[in-house]
Short mmCIF file of C-alpha atoms and ligand atoms in Angstrom, two decimals:
data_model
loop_
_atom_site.label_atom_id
_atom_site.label_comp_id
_atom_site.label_asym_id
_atom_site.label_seq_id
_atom_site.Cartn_x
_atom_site.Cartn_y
_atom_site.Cartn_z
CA UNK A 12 -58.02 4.02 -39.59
CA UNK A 13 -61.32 5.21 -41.48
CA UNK A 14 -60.54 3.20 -45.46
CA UNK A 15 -62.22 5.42 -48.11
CA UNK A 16 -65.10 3.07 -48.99
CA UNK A 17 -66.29 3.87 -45.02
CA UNK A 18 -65.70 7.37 -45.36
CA UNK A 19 -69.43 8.38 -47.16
CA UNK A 20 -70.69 6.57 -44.57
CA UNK A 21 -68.91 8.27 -42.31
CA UNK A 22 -69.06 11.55 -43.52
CA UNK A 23 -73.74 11.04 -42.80
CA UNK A 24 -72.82 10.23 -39.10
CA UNK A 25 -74.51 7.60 -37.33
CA UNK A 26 -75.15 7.88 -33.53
CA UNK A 27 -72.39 9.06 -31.97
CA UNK A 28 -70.76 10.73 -34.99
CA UNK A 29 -74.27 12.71 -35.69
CA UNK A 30 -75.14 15.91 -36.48
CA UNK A 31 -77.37 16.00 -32.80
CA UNK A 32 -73.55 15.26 -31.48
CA UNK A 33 -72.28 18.26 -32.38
CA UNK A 34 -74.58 20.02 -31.91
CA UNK A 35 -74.37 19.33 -28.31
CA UNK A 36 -70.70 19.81 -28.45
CA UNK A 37 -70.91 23.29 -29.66
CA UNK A 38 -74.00 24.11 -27.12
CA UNK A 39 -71.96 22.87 -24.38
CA UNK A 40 -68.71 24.96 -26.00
CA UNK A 41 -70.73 27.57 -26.05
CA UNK A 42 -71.66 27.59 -22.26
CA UNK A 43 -68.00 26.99 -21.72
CA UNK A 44 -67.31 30.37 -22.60
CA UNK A 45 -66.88 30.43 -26.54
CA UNK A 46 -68.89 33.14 -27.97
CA UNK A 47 -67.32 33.36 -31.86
CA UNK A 48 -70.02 31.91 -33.49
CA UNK A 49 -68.28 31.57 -36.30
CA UNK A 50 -66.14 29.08 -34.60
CA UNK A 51 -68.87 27.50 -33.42
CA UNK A 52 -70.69 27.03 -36.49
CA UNK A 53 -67.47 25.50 -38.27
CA UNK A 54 -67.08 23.12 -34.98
CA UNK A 55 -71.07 22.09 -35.62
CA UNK A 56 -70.56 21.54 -39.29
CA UNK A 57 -66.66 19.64 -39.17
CA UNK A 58 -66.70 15.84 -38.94
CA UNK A 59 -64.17 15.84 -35.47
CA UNK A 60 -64.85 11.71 -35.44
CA UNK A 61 -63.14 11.47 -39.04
CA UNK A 62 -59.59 13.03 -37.00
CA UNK A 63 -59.56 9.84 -34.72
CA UNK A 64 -58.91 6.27 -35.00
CA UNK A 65 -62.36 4.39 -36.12
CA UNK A 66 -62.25 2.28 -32.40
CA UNK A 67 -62.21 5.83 -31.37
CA UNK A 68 -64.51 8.02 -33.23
CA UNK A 69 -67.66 7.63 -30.79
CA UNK A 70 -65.87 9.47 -28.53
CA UNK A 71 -64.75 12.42 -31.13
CA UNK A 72 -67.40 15.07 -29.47
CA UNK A 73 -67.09 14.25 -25.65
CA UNK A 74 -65.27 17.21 -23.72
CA UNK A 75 -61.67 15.77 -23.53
CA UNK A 76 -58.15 15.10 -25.29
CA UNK A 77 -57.83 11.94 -27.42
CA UNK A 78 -54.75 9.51 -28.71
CA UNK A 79 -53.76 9.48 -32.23
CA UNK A 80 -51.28 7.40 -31.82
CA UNK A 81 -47.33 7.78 -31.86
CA UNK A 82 -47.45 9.43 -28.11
CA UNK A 83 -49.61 11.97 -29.60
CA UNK A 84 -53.08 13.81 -28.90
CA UNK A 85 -55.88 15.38 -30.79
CA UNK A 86 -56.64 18.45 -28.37
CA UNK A 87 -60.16 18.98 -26.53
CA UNK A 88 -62.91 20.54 -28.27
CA UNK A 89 -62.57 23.54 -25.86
CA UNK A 90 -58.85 23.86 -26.07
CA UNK A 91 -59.42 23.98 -30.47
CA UNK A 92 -62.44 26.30 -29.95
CA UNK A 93 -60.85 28.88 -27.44
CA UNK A 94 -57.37 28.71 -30.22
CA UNK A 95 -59.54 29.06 -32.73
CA UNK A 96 -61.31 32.16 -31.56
CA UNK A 97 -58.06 33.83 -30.32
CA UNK A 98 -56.75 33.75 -33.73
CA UNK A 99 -59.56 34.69 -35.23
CA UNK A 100 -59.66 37.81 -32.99
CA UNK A 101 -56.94 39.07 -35.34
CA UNK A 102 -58.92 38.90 -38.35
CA UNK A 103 -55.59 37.24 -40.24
CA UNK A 104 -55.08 36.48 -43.96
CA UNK A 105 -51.79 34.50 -43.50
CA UNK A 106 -51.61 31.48 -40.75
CA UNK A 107 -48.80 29.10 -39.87
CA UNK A 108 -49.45 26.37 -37.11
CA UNK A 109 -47.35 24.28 -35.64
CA UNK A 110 -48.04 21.00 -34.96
CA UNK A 111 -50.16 19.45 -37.83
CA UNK A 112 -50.97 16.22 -35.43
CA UNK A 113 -54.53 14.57 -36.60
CA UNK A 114 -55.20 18.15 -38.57
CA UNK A 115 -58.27 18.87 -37.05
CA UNK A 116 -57.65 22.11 -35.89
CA UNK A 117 -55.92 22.49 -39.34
CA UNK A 118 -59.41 21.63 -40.69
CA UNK A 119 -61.29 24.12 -38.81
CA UNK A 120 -58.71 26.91 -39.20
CA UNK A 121 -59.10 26.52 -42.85
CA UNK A 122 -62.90 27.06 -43.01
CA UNK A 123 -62.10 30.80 -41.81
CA UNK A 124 -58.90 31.74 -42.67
CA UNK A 125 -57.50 32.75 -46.45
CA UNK A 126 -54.26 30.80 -46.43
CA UNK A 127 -53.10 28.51 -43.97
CA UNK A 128 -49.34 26.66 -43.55
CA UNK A 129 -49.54 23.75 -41.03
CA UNK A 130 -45.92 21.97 -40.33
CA UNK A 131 -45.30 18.59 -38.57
CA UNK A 132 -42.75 16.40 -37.31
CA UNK A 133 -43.81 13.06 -37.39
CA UNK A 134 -44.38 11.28 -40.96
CA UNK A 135 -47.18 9.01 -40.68
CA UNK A 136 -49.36 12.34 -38.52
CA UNK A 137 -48.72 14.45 -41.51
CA UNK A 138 -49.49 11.81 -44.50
CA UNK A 139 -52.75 11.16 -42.96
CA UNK A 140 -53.46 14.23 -41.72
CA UNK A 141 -53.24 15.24 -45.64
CA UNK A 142 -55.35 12.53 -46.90
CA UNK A 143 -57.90 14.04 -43.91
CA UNK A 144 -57.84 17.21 -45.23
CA UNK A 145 -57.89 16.34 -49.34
CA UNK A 146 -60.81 13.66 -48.72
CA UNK A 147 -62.69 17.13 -46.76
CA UNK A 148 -61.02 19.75 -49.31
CA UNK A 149 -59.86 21.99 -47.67
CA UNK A 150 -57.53 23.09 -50.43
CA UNK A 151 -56.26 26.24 -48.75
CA UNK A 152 -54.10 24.61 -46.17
CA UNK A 153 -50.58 23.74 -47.29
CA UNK A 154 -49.30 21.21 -45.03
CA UNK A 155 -45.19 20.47 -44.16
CA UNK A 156 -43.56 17.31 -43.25
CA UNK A 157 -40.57 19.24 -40.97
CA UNK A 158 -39.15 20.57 -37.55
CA UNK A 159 -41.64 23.53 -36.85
CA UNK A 160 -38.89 24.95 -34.77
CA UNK A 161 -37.63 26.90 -38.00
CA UNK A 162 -41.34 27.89 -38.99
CA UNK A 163 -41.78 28.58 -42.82
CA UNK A 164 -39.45 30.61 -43.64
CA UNK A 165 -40.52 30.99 -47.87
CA UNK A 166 -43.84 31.91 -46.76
CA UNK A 167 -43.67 34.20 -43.46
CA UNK A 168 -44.87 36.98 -42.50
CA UNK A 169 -47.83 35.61 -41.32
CA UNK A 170 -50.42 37.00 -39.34
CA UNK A 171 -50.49 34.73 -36.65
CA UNK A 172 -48.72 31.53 -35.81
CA UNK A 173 -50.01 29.28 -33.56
CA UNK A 174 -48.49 26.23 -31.72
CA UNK A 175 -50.09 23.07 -30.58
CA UNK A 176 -47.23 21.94 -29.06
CA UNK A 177 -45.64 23.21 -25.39
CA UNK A 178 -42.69 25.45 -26.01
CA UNK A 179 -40.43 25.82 -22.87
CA UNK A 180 -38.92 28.81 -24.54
CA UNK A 181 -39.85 32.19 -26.88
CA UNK A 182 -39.46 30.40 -30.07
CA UNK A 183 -37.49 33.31 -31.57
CA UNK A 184 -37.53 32.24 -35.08
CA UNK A 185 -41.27 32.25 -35.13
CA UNK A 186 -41.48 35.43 -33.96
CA UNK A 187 -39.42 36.80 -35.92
CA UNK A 188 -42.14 35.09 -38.86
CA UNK A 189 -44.59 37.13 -37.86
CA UNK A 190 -45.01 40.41 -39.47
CA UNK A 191 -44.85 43.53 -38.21
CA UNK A 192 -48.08 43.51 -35.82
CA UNK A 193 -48.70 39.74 -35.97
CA UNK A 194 -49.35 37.60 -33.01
CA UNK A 195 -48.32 34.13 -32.03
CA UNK A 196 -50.13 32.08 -29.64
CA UNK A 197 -48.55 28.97 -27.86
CA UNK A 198 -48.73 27.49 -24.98
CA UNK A 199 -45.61 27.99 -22.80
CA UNK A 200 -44.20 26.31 -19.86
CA UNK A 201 -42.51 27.93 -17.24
CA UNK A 202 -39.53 27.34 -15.05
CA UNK A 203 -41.84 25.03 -12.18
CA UNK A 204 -42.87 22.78 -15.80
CA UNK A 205 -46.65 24.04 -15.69
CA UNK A 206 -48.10 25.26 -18.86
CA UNK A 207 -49.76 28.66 -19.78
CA UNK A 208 -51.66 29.42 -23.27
CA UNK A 209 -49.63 32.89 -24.08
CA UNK A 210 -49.80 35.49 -26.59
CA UNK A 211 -47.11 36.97 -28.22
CA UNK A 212 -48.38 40.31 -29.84
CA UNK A 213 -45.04 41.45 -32.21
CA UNK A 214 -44.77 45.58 -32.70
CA UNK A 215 -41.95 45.98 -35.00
CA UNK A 216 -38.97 45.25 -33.16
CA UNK A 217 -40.46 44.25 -30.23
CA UNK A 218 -42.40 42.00 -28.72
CA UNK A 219 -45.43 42.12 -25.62
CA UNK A 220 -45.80 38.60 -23.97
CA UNK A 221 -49.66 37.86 -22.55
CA UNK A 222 -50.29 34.94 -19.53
CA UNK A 223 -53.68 33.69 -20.67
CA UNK A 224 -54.91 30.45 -19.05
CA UNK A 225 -53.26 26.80 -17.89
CA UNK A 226 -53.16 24.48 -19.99
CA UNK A 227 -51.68 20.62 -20.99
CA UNK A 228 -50.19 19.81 -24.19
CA UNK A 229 -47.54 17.77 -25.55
CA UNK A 230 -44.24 18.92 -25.85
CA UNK A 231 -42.53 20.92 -28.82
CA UNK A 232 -39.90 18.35 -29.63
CA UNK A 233 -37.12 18.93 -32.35
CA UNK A 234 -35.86 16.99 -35.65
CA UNK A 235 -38.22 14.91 -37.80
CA UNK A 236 -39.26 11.44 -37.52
CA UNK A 237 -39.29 9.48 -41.25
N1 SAH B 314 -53.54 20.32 -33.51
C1 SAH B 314 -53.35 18.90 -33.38
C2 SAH B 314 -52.74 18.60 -32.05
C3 SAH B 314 -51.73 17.52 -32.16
S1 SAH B 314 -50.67 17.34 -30.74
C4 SAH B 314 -54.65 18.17 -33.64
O1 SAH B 314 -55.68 18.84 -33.83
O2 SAH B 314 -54.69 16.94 -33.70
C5 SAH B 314 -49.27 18.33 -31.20
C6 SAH B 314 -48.57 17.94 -32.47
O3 SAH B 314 -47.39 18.74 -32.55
C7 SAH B 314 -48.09 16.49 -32.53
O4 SAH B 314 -48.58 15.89 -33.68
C8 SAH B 314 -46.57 16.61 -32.57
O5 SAH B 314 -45.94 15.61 -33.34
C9 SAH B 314 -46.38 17.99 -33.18
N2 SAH B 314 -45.09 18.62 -32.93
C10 SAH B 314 -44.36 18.64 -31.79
N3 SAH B 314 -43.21 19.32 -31.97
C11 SAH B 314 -43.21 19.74 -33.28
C12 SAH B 314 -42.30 20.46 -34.08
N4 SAH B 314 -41.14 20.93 -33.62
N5 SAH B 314 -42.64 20.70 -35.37
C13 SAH B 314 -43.80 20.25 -35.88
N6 SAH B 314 -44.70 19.54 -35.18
C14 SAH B 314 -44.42 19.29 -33.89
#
């Protein structure tokens, strides 16, 4: 855990945690397939290393998943960047996410979209996950200590809700929190247990379901844990 007196130091980056880093990250993102670059230049100019553990944080920018403790992951650069620009392909005013975890991709959301709702299920992620994201001010995310399951409901509609969690079902509620032409995007597991990103584009009443790519994330899990 980074204590605030390391945090300016921090914040400068020293070798691994360096501006050069990133931007290797986001060249190598970029060859990957990403080609928002306005997702790129908020995932060149975001400290990533200040998300992780400090025994951790020289490993922030390398191309894989990382602990955060409590059976938990902070997601792949790729797997935040190709969210990131999916939303963003919706040009949205109003985002809820689901699954708060290290608030990284909270972080990054909040750089390019108006309001932002984040909701998690596990105390201690969401308490520091709020420091996180006071210490870097990003004042436009509201953040939720609660079972995303139920969304948020005084809030909705919002434009698009994403999940960083593995649903094994529609998560009905959440759709019906998006409004009338919004779009969720989760991944989803199906019946053999492997896991597709999907999009869920809402018109109205109903509702068009999209098989993007595989993918591996934790599971959605319900009830919160104090
Ligand atoms: N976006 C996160 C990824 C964290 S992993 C990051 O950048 O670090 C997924 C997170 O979803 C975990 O923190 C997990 O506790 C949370 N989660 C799982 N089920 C949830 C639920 N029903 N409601 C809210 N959060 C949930």
């Amino acid at each position: 855990m980074h204590s605030p007196e390391r945090l300016p130091e921090l914040l400068r980056g020293v070798g691994m945690t360096s501006q050069r880093t990133r931007d290797r990250m986001v060249a190598r993102l970029a060859k990957q397939g990403i080609t928002d670059e306005r997702v790129l230049g908020v995932m060149a100019a975001e400290p990533r290393h200040l998300f992780l553990d400090e025994a951790l944080a020289h490993r922030a920018y390398e191309d894989t998943s990382l602990p955060i403790g409590h059976g938990q992951t902070l997601s792949q650069p790729w797997m935040v960047a190709r969210m990131t620009e999916l939303v963003m392909n919706e040009a949205p005013r109003r985002v809820l996410e689901i699954g708060t975890g290290s608030g990284y991709q909270t972080l990054i959301l909040s750089r390019l979209v108006p309001e932002l709702w984040s909701v998690e299920r596990i105390n201690a992620l969401h308490h520091l996950a709020a420091k996180r994201l006071r210490l870097l001010k990003a004042h436009n995310a509201r953040l939720r200590l609660a079972d995303g399951g139920h969304g948020w409901q005084e809030a909705a509609p919002f434009d698009v809700v994403l999940l960083t969690a593995c649903a094994h079902e529609l998560p009905e509620v959440l759709i019906s929190q998006l409004s009338e032409e919004g779009v969720m995007i989760l991944p989803l597991a199906d019946p053999n247990g492997e896991q597709w990103l999907t999009r869920v584009r809402r018109s109205g009443t109903q509702h068009d379901v999209q098989r993007l790519e595989r993918v591996r994330f934790v599971p959605l899990l319900q009830g919160v844990i104090r």
